[in-house]
PDB file of C-alpha atoms in Angstrom:
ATOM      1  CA  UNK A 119      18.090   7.853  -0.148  1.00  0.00           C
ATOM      2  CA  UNK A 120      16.618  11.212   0.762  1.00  0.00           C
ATOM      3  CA  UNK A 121      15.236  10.398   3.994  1.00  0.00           C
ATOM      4  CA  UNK A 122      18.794   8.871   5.001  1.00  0.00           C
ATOM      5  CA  UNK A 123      20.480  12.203   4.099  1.00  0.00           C
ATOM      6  CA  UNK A 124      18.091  14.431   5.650  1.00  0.00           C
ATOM      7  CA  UNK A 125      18.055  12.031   9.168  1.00  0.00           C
ATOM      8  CA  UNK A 126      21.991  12.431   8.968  1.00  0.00           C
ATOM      9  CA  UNK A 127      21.330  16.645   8.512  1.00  0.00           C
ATOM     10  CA  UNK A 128      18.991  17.016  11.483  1.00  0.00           C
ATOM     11  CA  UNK A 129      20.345  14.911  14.234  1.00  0.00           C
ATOM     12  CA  UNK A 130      23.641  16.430  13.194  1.00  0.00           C
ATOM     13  CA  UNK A 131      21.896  19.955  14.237  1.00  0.00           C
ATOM     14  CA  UNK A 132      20.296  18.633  17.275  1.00  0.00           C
ATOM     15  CA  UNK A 133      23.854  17.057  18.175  1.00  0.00           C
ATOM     16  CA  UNK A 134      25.038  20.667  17.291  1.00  0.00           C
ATOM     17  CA  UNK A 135      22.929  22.331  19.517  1.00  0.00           C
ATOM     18  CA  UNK A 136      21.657  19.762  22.158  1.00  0.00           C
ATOM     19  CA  UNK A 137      24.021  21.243  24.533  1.00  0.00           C
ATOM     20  CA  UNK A 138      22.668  24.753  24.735  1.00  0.00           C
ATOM     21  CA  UNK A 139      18.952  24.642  23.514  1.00  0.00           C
ATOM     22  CA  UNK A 140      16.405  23.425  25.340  1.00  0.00           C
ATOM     23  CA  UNK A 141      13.901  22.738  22.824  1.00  0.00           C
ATOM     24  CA  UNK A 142      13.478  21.556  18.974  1.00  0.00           C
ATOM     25  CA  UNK A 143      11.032  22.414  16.731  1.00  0.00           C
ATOM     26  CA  UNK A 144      10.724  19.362  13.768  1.00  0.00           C
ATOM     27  CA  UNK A 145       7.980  20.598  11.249  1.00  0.00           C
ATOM     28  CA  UNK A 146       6.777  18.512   8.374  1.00  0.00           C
ATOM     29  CA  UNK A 147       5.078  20.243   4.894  1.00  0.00           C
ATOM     30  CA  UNK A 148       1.683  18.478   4.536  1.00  0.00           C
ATOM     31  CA  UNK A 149      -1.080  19.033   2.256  1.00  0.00           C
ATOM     32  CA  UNK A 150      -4.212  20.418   3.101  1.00  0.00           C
ATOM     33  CA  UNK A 151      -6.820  17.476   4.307  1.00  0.00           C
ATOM     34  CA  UNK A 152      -9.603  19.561   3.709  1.00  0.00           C
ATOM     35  CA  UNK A 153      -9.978  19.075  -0.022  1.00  0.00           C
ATOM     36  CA  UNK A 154      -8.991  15.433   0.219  1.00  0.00           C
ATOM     37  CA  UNK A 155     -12.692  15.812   3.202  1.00  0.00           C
ATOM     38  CA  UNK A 156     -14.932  17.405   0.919  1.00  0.00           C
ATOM     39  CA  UNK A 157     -14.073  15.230  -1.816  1.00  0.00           C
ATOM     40  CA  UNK A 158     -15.317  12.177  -0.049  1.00  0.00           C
ATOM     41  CA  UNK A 159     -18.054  14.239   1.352  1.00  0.00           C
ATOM     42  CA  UNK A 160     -18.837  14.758  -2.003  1.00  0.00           C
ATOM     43  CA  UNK A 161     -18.843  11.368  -3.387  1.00  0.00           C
ATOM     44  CA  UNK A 162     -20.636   9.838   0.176  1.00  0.00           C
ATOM     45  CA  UNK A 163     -23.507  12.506  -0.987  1.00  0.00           C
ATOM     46  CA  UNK A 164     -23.969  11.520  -4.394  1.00  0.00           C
ATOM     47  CA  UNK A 165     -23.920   7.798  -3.422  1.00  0.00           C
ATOM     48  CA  UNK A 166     -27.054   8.799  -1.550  1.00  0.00           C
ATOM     49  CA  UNK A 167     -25.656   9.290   1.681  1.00  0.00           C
ATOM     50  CA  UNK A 168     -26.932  11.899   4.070  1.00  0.00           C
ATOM     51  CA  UNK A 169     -25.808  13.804   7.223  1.00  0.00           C
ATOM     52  CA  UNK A 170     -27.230  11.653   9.692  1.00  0.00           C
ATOM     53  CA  UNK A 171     -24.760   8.200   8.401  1.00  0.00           C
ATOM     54  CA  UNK A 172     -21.965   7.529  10.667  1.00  0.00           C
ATOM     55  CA  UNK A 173     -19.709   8.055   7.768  1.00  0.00           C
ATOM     56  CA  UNK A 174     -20.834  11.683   6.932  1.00  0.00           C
ATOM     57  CA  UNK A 175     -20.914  12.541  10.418  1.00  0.00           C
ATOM     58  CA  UNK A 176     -17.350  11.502  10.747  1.00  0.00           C
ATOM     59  CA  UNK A 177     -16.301  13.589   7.686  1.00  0.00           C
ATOM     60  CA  UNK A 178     -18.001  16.592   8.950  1.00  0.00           C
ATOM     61  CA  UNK A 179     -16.811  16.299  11.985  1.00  0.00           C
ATOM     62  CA  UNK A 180     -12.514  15.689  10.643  1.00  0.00           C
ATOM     63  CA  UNK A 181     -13.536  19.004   8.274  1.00  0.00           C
ATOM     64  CA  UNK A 182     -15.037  20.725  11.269  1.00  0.00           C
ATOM     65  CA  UNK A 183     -11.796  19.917  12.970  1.00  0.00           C
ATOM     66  CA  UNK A 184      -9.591  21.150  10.131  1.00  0.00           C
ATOM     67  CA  UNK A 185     -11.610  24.439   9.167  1.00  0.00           C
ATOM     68  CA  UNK A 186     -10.692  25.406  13.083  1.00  0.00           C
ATOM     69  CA  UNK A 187      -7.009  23.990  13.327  1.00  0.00           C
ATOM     70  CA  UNK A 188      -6.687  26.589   9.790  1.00  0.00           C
ATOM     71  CA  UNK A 189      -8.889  29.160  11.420  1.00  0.00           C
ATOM     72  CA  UNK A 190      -6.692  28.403  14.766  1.00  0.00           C
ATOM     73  CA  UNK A 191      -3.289  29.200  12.509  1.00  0.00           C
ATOM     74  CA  UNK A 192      -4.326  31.714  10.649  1.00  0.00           C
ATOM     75  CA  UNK A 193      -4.397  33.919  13.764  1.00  0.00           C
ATOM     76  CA  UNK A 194      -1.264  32.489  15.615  1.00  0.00           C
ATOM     77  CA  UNK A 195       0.710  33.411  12.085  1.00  0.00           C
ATOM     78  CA  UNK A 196      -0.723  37.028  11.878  1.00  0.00           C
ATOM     79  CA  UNK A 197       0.494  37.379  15.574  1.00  0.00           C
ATOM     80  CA  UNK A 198       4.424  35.911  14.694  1.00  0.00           C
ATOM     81  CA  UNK A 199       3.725  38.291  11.607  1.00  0.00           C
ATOM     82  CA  UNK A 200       2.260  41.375  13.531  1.00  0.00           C
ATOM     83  CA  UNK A 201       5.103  44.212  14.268  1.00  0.00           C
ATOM     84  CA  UNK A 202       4.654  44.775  18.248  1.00  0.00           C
ATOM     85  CA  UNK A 203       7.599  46.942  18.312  1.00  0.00           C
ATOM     86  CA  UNK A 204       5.819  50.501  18.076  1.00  0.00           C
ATOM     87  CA  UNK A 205       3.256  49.353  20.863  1.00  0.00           C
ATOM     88  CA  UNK A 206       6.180  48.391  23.398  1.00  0.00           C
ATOM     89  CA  UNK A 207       7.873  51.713  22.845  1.00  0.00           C
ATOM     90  CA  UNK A 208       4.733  53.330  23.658  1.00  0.00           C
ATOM     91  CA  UNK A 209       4.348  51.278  26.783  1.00  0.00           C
ATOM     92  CA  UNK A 210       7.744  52.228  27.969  1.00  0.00           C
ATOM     93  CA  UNK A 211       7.496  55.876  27.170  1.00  0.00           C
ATOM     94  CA  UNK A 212       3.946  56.336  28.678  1.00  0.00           C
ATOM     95  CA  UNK A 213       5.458  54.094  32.006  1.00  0.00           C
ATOM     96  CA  UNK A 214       8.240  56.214  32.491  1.00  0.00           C
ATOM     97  CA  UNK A 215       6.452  59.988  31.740  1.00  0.00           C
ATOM     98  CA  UNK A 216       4.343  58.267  34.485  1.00  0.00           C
ATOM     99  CA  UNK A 217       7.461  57.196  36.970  1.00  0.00           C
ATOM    100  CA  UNK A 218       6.138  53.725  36.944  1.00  0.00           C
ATOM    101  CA  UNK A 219       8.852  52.236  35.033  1.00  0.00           C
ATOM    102  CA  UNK A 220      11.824  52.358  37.382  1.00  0.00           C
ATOM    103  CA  UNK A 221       9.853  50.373  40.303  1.00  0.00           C
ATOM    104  CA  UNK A 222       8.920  47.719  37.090  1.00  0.00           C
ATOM    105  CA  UNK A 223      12.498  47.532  36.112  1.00  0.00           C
ATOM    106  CA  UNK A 224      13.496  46.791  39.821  1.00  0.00           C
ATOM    107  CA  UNK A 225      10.921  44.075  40.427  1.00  0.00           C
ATOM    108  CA  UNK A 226      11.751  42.539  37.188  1.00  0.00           C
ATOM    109  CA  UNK A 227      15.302  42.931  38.008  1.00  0.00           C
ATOM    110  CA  UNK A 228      14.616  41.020  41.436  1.00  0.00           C
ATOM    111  CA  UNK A 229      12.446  38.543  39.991  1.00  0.00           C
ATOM    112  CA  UNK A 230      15.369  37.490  37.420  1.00  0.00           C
ATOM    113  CA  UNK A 231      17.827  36.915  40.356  1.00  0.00           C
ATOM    114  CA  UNK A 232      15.546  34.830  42.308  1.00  0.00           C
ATOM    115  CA  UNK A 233      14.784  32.715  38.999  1.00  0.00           C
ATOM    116  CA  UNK A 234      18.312  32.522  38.672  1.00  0.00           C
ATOM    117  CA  UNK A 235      19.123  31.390  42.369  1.00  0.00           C
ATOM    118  CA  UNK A 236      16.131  28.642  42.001  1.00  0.00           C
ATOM    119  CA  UNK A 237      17.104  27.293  38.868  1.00  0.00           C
ATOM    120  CA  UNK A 238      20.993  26.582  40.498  1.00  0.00           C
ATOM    121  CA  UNK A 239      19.088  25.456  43.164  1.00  0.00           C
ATOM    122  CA  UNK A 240      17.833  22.856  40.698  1.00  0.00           C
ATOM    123  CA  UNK A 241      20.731  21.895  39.035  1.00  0.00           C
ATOM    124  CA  UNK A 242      22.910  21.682  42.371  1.00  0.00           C
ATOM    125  CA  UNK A 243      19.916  19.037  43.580  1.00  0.00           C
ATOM    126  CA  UNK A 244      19.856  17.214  40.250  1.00  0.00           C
ATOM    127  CA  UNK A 245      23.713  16.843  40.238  1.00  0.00           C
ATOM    128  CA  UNK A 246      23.360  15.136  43.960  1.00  0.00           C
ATOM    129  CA  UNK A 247      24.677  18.065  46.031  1.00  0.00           C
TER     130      UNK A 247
END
């Protein structure tokens, strides 16, 4: 079957890359609930229904919920979408005609090695040394 086949594919890649990655990201293609919401909505109205049954309320409430989680991704996929690139060169050029960029650069640079020395620090305790 299908879902065998596509089990097999993706623990293969997580076997693949469990080693190095740290994280996985599984996503699943769903239809929109919102049409499936106002549907019964809908059909709870015409059967006489109003907005103050427990069973409207609920539906409003789920579509409420799903008009924000869309609203919610519409804006997190313009930022993955949005081209920062011409900002950060900006940044960088107006820090260093300003001489800041050097002293960011070095605390950066110091910040990375103590991140570095803590996370051995973690792996030396969590192998028992």
């Amino acid at each position: 079957s299908w879902l065998a086949t596509a089990r097999s594919a993706i623990q293969a890649r997580i076997d693949k890359y469990a080693a190095t990655e740290i994280k996985f990201n599984l996503m699943g293609v769903v239809n929109d609930r919102r049409p499936v919401l106002e549907a019964k909505l809908a059909h709870l109205r015409a059967a006489g229904m109003d907005d103050t049954s427990e069973e409207v309320a609920t539906i409003l409430a789920e579509l409420a919920g799903e008009e924000e989680k869309s609203a919610k991704w519409k804006v997190e996929n313009e930022r993955r979408q949005h081209n920062y690139l011409p900002f950060c060169m900006e940044l960088i050029r107006s820090l260093a005609g300003s001489g800041k960029l050097p002293d960011i650069v070095k605390k950066a640079n110091e910040r990375q090695v103590e991140a570095r020395k803590q996370m051995m620090a973690q792996k030396m305790a969590a192998m028992g040394k």
